[in-house]
Coordinates of C-alpha atoms in Angstrom, one line a residue:
M1 CA 0.0 -0.2 0.3
E2 CA 1.7 3.5 -1.1
R3 CA 0.8 6.3 1.0
T4 CA 0.4 10.1 0.0
S5 CA 2.0 12.6 2.2
W6 CA 4.5 13.6 -0.6
P7 CA 5.9 16.0 -1.5
K8 CA 7.5 17.2 1.6
Q9 CA 9.7 20.6 2.3
L10 CA 13.2 21.2 3.5
T11 CA 13.8 23.6 5.7
V12 CA 17.8 24.7 5.6
D13 CA 19.2 27.2 7.8
K14 CA 20.5 29.9 5.9
R15 CA 24.3 29.6 7.0
I16 CA 24.5 26.2 5.8
V17 CA 22.7 27.0 2.1
G18 CA 25.7 29.6 2.1
L19 CA 28.2 27.2 2.9
L20 CA 26.9 24.9 0.6
S21 CA 27.0 27.3 -2.8
R22 CA 30.8 28.3 -2.0
S23 CA 31.7 24.3 -1.9
T24 CA 35.0 23.4 -3.9
Y25 CA 35.6 20.1 -5.4
E26 CA 38.0 19.2 -2.4
K27 CA 35.2 19.0 -0.4
F28 CA 34.3 16.3 -1.6
P29 CA 35.8 13.8 0.6
K30 CA 34.8 15.9 3.9
A31 CA 31.0 16.1 2.2
L32 CA 31.2 11.7 2.0
R33 CA 33.0 11.8 5.9
E34 CA 29.7 14.1 6.8
A35 CA 27.1 11.1 5.6
V36 CA 29.3 8.0 7.2
S37 CA 29.1 10.2 10.6
N38 CA 25.4 10.2 10.8
A39 CA 25.8 6.3 10.2
Y40 CA 28.2 6.7 13.3
D41 CA 25.1 8.6 15.2
A42 CA 22.7 6.0 13.9
D43 CA 24.4 3.4 15.4
A44 CA 25.3 1.6 12.3
T45 CA 27.7 -1.3 13.0
A46 CA 28.8 -1.3 8.9
V47 CA 28.9 1.0 6.8
D48 CA 29.4 0.3 2.6
I49 CA 30.4 3.2 0.1
D50 CA 30.7 2.2 -3.8
I51 CA 32.1 4.1 -6.4
D52 CA 31.1 3.9 -9.8
M53 CA 32.6 6.2 -12.1
T54 CA 31.0 4.8 -15.1
K55 CA 27.5 5.8 -13.9
R56 CA 29.0 8.5 -12.0
Q57 CA 27.2 7.2 -9.1
I58 CA 27.9 7.4 -5.4
I59 CA 26.0 4.6 -2.9
I60 CA 26.7 4.7 0.6
E61 CA 24.4 2.3 3.0
D62 CA 25.1 1.5 6.4
N63 CA 23.1 -0.8 9.1
G64 CA 22.2 2.1 11.3
V65 CA 18.7 2.5 13.2
G66 CA 17.3 3.7 9.8
M67 CA 14.3 6.1 9.7
T68 CA 10.0 5.9 9.8
P69 CA 8.9 8.4 7.7
E70 CA 7.8 11.0 10.3
E71 CA 11.5 10.4 11.5
F72 CA 12.7 11.8 8.1
D73 CA 10.0 14.4 8.4
F74 CA 11.5 15.9 11.6
Y75 CA 15.3 14.9 9.8
L76 CA 14.1 17.5 6.8
R77 CA 13.1 20.4 9.5
I78 CA 16.1 20.1 11.7
A79 CA 18.6 20.1 8.7
G80 CA 21.3 22.6 9.5
R81 CA 19.9 22.9 13.6
P82 CA 21.3 22.2 16.8
R83 CA 19.9 18.8 17.8
G84 CA 19.3 18.3 21.1
R85 CA 19.9 14.6 21.6
G86 CA 23.8 14.5 23.2
K87 CA 24.1 10.5 22.2
S88 CA 23.2 7.8 20.1
I89 CA 19.9 6.0 21.0
K90 CA 21.4 2.0 21.0
F91 CA 25.2 2.2 21.8
Q92 CA 25.2 5.3 23.6
R93 CA 27.9 6.6 21.1
K94 CA 28.6 10.5 21.5
R95 CA 26.9 12.1 18.8
I96 CA 29.4 13.7 16.1
G97 CA 26.9 15.6 14.4
K98 CA 25.2 18.6 16.6
L99 CA 24.2 20.3 13.3
G100 CA 22.2 18.5 10.5
V101 CA 24.5 19.2 8.2
G102 CA 25.6 15.6 6.9
F103 CA 23.0 14.6 3.8
L104 CA 23.7 18.5 3.1
A105 CA 26.8 18.4 2.4
L106 CA 26.6 15.9 -0.5
F107 CA 24.3 18.4 -2.7
P108 CA 27.2 20.6 -4.9
F109 CA 28.0 16.8 -6.2
C110 CA 25.2 15.1 -7.5
E111 CA 22.0 16.6 -9.2
T112 CA 19.7 14.1 -7.1
L113 CA 20.7 12.6 -3.9
E114 CA 18.1 9.5 -3.4
I115 CA 17.3 8.6 0.4
T116 CA 16.1 5.2 1.0
S117 CA 15.4 3.9 5.1
T118 CA 13.1 1.8 7.1
A119 CA 13.6 1.7 10.8
E120 CA 13.5 -1.8 12.6
N121 CA 10.0 -3.2 13.8
S122 CA 8.7 -1.0 10.5
D123 CA 6.8 -2.8 7.7
T124 CA 7.3 0.5 6.0
I125 CA 10.2 1.8 3.7
F126 CA 10.0 5.0 2.2
V127 CA 12.4 6.3 -1.0
A128 CA 12.8 10.5 -1.1
T129 CA 14.3 12.2 -4.7
I130 CA 15.8 15.2 -3.6
P131 CA 17.0 17.5 -6.2
S132 CA 19.9 18.2 -4.6
K133 CA 21.9 20.8 -7.4
K134 CA 18.5 22.9 -7.1
F135 CA 19.2 24.0 -3.7
V136 CA 23.0 25.0 -4.3
E137 CA 21.9 26.8 -7.8
E138 CA 19.1 28.6 -6.7
S139 CA 20.1 29.8 -3.5
T140 CA 21.0 33.2 -4.5
V141 CA 17.6 33.2 -6.4
V142 CA 15.0 31.4 -4.1
E143 CA 14.7 33.3 -0.4
D144 CA 12.8 30.0 1.0
V145 CA 14.7 27.6 -0.5
S146 CA 11.7 25.5 1.0
E147 CA 9.8 25.9 -2.0
I148 CA 11.5 22.9 -4.0
P149 CA 9.7 20.0 -3.3
V150 CA 11.5 16.9 -2.3
Q151 CA 9.1 14.3 -4.1
G152 CA 9.1 10.7 -2.8
Y153 CA 6.7 7.6 -2.0
E154 CA 6.3 4.8 1.1
R155 CA 5.7 1.1 0.5
S156 CA 4.7 -1.6 2.9
D157 CA 6.5 -4.7 3.0
P158 CA 6.1 -7.3 6.2
R159 CA 9.4 -8.7 5.2
E160 CA 11.4 -6.1 5.9
H161 CA 10.1 -5.8 9.6
S162 CA 12.9 -6.9 10.7
K163 CA 15.7 -4.7 9.1
H164 CA 16.5 -1.3 9.6
Y165 CA 18.7 0.8 6.8
T166 CA 19.7 3.9 5.3
R167 CA 20.9 4.4 1.6
L168 CA 22.0 7.6 0.0
V169 CA 22.4 7.2 -3.9
L170 CA 24.4 10.1 -5.1
N171 CA 23.2 10.7 -8.7
A172 CA 24.4 12.7 -11.9
F173 CA 28.1 14.2 -10.6
T174 CA 27.7 18.1 -10.8
S175 CA 30.5 20.1 -12.0
L176 CA 32.3 20.5 -9.0
G177 CA 31.8 16.3 -8.6
N178 CA 33.5 15.7 -12.0
E179 CA 36.4 18.3 -11.1
Y180 CA 36.7 16.0 -8.4
F181 CA 38.0 13.2 -10.4
E182 CA 39.9 14.4 -13.2
P183 CA 43.2 13.7 -13.4
K184 CA 45.9 16.4 -11.5
A185 CA 49.0 17.3 -12.4
A186 CA 51.6 15.7 -10.2
R187 CA 52.8 17.9 -7.0
Y188 CA 56.5 17.6 -5.4
T189 CA 58.1 18.9 -2.3
R190 CA 61.3 19.0 -2.8
G191 CA 61.2 17.2 -6.2
I192 CA 60.6 14.1 -3.9
T193 CA 57.6 13.9 -1.4
S194 CA 54.1 13.5 -3.6
N195 CA 51.3 15.5 -2.2
I196 CA 47.6 13.9 -2.3
S197 CA 46.5 16.6 -4.5
S198 CA 48.3 14.5 -7.3
W199 CA 46.5 10.8 -6.8
S200 CA 43.5 9.6 -8.6
G201 CA 40.2 10.7 -6.9
E202 CA 39.4 7.1 -5.4
K203 CA 42.4 7.1 -3.7
R204 CA 42.5 10.5 -2.4
I205 CA 38.7 9.5 -1.2
V206 CA 40.4 6.8 0.8
W207 CA 43.1 8.9 2.4
E208 CA 40.6 12.2 3.2
L209 CA 38.1 9.3 4.8
Q210 CA 40.6 7.4 6.8
E211 CA 42.3 10.6 8.2
T212 CA 38.6 12.1 9.5
L213 CA 36.3 9.2 10.1
P214 CA 36.2 7.2 13.4
L215 CA 37.9 4.0 12.5
D216 CA 39.8 1.4 14.2
F217 CA 43.9 1.8 13.4
P218 CA 45.3 -0.6 11.6
P219 CA 46.4 -4.0 13.3
N220 CA 49.8 -3.6 15.7
S221 CA 50.0 0.3 15.8
S222 CA 51.9 1.4 18.6
L223 CA 49.9 5.1 17.9
G224 CA 46.6 3.1 18.5
D225 CA 48.6 1.4 21.7
A226 CA 49.5 4.6 23.3
L227 CA 46.3 6.3 22.4
D228 CA 44.9 3.6 24.5
Q229 CA 42.0 3.4 21.2
K230 CA 39.0 1.1 22.3
P231 CA 37.2 -0.6 19.1
I232 CA 35.2 1.8 17.4
G233 CA 32.6 -0.5 16.5
M234 CA 32.1 0.4 12.9
E235 CA 33.6 -1.1 10.0
V236 CA 33.2 1.1 7.0
R237 CA 34.3 -0.4 3.4
L238 CA 35.2 1.5 0.3
N239 CA 34.5 -0.8 -3.3
G240 CA 34.8 -3.7 -0.8
H241 CA 38.0 -2.5 1.1
R242 CA 38.2 -2.2 4.7
L243 CA 39.6 1.3 5.7
S244 CA 41.6 1.7 8.6
R245 CA 43.0 4.8 10.1
N246 CA 46.3 6.5 8.7
D247 CA 48.8 5.6 10.7
P248 CA 52.4 7.0 9.8
G249 CA 54.2 4.5 11.6
G250 CA 57.0 4.6 13.6
E251 CA 58.2 5.2 17.1
I252 CA 57.1 7.0 19.4
L253 CA 58.5 9.8 21.3
D254 CA 56.2 11.2 23.9
S255 CA 52.6 10.4 24.9
N256 CA 50.3 10.2 27.9
S257 CA 49.8 6.7 27.5
G258 CA 47.5 5.3 30.4
T259 CA 46.0 9.2 31.2
F260 CA 45.0 12.5 30.0
T261 CA 46.5 15.7 30.5
T262 CA 44.1 19.1 30.9
V263 CA 44.8 22.3 29.5
G264 CA 42.3 24.7 31.0
N265 CA 38.8 22.8 30.4
I266 CA 39.9 20.7 27.8
V267 CA 40.9 17.3 28.1
F268 CA 42.8 15.3 25.9
K269 CA 45.3 12.1 25.2
Y270 CA 48.1 12.1 22.7
A271 CA 50.9 10.6 21.1
I272 CA 53.7 11.9 19.0
T273 CA 55.6 9.4 16.3
T274 CA 58.6 9.5 14.1
S275 CA 60.5 7.2 11.8
W276 CA 63.8 9.3 12.0
H277 CA 62.9 10.0 8.1
S278 CA 60.4 12.2 6.4
I279 CA 57.1 11.7 6.2
H280 CA 55.4 10.5 2.6
P281 CA 53.1 11.4 1.9
F282 CA 53.8 15.2 2.5
N283 CA 50.0 15.5 4.2
A284 CA 50.6 12.7 7.1
R285 CA 53.0 15.1 8.6
G286 CA 52.1 16.6 11.6
L287 CA 49.5 16.1 14.3
K288 CA 46.0 15.0 13.6
I289 CA 43.5 16.3 15.9
R290 CA 40.2 14.4 16.5
L291 CA 37.5 15.4 18.5
N292 CA 34.8 13.2 19.3
N293 CA 36.6 10.5 17.4
V294 CA 36.5 12.7 13.9
G295 CA 39.2 14.4 11.9
I296 CA 39.5 17.7 12.3
G297 CA 41.0 20.1 9.6
E298 CA 44.5 19.3 8.0
R299 CA 47.5 18.0 10.6
T300 CA 49.3 20.9 12.4
Y301 CA 52.4 21.5 13.9
F302 CA 50.2 24.1 15.9
D303 CA 52.0 27.4 14.0
L304 CA 55.9 25.8 15.3
G305 CA 57.4 26.5 12.1
I306 CA 55.9 30.1 11.6
R307 CA 57.7 31.9 14.9
G308 CA 61.3 33.0 13.2
R309 CA 63.3 29.3 14.3
T310 CA 63.5 26.9 11.5
W311 CA 62.8 23.5 12.9
S312 CA 64.8 21.0 10.6
R313 CA 63.2 17.9 11.8
L314 CA 59.5 19.0 11.9
H315 CA 58.8 17.3 8.8
W316 CA 59.8 13.5 10.7
I317 CA 56.8 14.0 13.0
A318 CA 53.4 12.6 13.0
G319 CA 50.6 11.3 15.8
E320 CA 47.2 12.5 16.9
V321 CA 45.5 14.2 19.9
H322 CA 42.2 13.0 20.9
I323 CA 40.4 15.8 22.6
L324 CA 38.2 14.1 25.3
E325 CA 36.3 17.1 26.6
G326 CA 36.2 20.9 26.0
L327 CA 36.4 22.0 22.6
D328 CA 32.1 21.2 21.3
E329 CA 31.1 24.0 21.6
A330 CA 34.4 25.7 18.9
I331 CA 33.7 23.4 16.3
A332 CA 33.2 26.0 13.0
L333 CA 30.1 25.7 11.5
D334 CA 31.7 23.7 8.4
R335 CA 33.4 20.8 11.1
D336 CA 36.4 21.5 9.7
S337 CA 38.3 24.1 12.1
F338 CA 38.4 25.4 15.2
I339 CA 36.7 29.0 15.9
W340 CA 39.2 31.2 18.0
S341 CA 39.1 30.6 21.9
P342 CA 41.6 31.3 24.7
E343 CA 41.6 27.6 25.2
Y344 CA 42.2 26.3 21.9
E345 CA 45.4 29.1 22.3
E346 CA 46.6 27.3 25.3
L347 CA 46.4 24.0 23.7
K348 CA 48.4 25.2 20.9
E349 CA 50.9 26.6 23.3
F350 CA 51.2 23.2 25.2
F351 CA 52.0 21.0 21.8
R352 CA 54.1 24.2 20.9
Q353 CA 56.2 23.9 24.1
V354 CA 56.1 20.1 23.4
L355 CA 56.8 20.0 20.1
S356 CA 59.8 22.2 20.3

């Protein structure tokens, strides 16, 4: 039996629409990160990403709690607005996304976004088709983007009663999506170290997702041991290949293993490694900051290298900083950096001292 509560409307915070309309092709992996982060918040234990370059299509499917049509209505209304619940329903995971940015981040890269979902103990499956390209292209013209309809339908199937999943299908890449996968000219640092910007689109997506997603470390990781990293509880596969966190490897130089450090109101763990030679690729150098197990921004030396003195061996150093408490409210709207705060400046000074 089909129902007729369609089309629906998507209500989007105008700040988010502004971010979407300013997107560049480099943000494609970060958009995928947001979609997988939604799956983590929905208590998924498995996420499969399939990229089909022939069809110019990407499918992201997770086994999280799924959504009923009524929950999807709520999801559309809160897009880009603060969410009240701080932890996930089933596993009590600390939520990654406090703003409903997840599926919105995909809009600039596909012409349509199809969402299929069903919740556990429900016979109802819904399929929604969002003309994502229109929200980005018309955002400077249409004052109220809720005028753009979200078409879809619902069906009942008792065989689906015990199933729960959400499937996102990115159909027909936009110019930004196509540009991301275009071959890039090779770039080198001092003629030796390749920047990931010279890699193929799919290889860069793997690197970026492994940099940012909540993933387990590879087996026998000294960095994971030093950070006392517990299993994440979610497996992510891309075209059938299981992803694990990027780990440059090497020897532990410094860490607060077995405990944590407090600077102001920021509580964190950290570990710093070296292989006693230049780290390749260039993008793997420096410390990766993680908040709620999600990587934020590029790796950093906390501005140590711009203070007048030359630090000739910084390019030997990598590691991670795990923020346990204290920076949730300092995350920028695009969730790719921190806004200025005295506490964050104290944290940066702490690591400048450690690194020097």
